[in-house]
Tab-separated table of C-alpha atoms in Angstrom:
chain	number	residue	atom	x	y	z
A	24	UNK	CA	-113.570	155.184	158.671
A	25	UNK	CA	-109.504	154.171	158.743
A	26	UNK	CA	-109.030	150.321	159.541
A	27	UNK	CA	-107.027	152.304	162.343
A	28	UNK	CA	-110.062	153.824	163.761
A	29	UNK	CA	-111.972	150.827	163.620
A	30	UNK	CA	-109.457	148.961	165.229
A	31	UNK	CA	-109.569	151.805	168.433
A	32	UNK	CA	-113.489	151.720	168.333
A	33	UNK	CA	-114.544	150.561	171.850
A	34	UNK	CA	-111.250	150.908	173.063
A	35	UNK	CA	-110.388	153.083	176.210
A	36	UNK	CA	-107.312	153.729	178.790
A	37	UNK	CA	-107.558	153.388	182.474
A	38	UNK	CA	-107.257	156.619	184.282
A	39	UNK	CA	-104.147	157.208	186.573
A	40	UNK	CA	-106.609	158.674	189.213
A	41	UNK	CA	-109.633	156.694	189.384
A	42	UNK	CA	-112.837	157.614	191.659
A	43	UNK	CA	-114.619	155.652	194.140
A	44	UNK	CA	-118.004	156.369	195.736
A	45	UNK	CA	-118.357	155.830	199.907
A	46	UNK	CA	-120.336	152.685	200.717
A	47	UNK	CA	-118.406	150.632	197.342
A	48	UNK	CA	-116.428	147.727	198.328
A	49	UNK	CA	-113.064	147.229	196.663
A	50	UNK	CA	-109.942	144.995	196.407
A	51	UNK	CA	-106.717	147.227	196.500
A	52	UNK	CA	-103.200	145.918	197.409
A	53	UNK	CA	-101.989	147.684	200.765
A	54	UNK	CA	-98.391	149.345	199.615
A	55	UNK	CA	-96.959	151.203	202.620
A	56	UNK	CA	-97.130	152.265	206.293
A	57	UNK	CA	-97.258	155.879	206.072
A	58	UNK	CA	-94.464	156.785	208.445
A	59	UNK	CA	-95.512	160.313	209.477
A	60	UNK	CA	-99.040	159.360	210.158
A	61	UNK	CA	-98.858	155.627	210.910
A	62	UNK	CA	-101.447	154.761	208.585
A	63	UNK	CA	-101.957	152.026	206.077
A	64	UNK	CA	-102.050	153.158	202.585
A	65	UNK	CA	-102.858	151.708	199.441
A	66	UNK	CA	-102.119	152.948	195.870
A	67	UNK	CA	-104.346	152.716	192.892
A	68	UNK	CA	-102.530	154.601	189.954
A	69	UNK	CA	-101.729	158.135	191.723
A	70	UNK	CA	-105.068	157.871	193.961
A	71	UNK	CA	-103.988	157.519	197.532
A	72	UNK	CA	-106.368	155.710	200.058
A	73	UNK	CA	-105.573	155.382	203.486
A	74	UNK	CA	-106.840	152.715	206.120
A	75	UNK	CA	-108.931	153.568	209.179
A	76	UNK	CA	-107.448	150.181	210.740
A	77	UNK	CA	-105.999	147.582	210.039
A	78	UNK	CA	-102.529	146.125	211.443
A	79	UNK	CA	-99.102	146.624	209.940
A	80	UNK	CA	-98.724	142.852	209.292
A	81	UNK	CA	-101.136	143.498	205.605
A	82	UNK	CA	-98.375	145.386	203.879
A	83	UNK	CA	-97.346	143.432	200.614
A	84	UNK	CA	-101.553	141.931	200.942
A	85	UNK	CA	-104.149	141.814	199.194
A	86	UNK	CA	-107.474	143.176	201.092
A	87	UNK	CA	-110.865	143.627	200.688
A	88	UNK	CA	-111.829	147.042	201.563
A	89	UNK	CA	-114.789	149.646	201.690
A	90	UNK	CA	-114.405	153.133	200.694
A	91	UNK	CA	-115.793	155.446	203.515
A	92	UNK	CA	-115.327	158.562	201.966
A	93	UNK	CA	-112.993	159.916	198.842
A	94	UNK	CA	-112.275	163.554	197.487
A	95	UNK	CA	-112.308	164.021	193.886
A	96	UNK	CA	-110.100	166.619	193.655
A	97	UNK	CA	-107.057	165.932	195.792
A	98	UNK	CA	-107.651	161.929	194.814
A	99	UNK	CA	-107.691	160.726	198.545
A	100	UNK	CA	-109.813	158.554	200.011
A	101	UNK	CA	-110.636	156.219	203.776
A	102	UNK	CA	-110.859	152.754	203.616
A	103	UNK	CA	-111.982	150.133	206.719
A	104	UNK	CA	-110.590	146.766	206.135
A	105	UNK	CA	-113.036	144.337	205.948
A	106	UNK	CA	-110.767	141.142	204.911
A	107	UNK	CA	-107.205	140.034	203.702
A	108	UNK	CA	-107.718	138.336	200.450
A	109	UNK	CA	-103.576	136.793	199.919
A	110	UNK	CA	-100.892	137.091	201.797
A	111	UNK	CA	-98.559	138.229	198.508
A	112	UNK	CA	-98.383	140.625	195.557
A	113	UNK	CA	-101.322	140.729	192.548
């Protein structure tokens, strides 16, 4: 074994589309208002989850959120707001 590989062992790179399971609660950063379907969305690498309420005023928060359901294979998910964590950026 290369001083290279043991350097990587253990090592491992976050997906760009992670999964969540419905029922897990999360913190996520609310990015936009979606302004075809007036929803809240946040972005978590290229996974996009979208609010089933919430007010515009928690763009640009940081909320605590439960997943209600997600899709594996188009990487979209529903979230219900359960609490604004900061009023500002990670």
């Amino acid at each position: 074994m290369s001083i290279f590989s043991k350097f990587l062992t253990g090592m491992s790179f976050r997906t760009t589309t992670p999964t969540f399971e419905a029922g897990e609660e999360i913190e996520v950063y609310v990015t936009e208002l979606d302004e075809e379907s007036g929803e809240l969305v946040a972005l978590v690498g290229e996974t996009r989850l979208y609010f089933e309420n919430g007010e515009a005023d928690i763009v640009g928060c940081r909320v605590l959120a439960k997943v209600e359901s997600f899709d594996d294979a188009e990487h979209r998910g529903r979230l219900t707001h359960l609490k604004t964590l900061s009023r500002g950026s990670f």
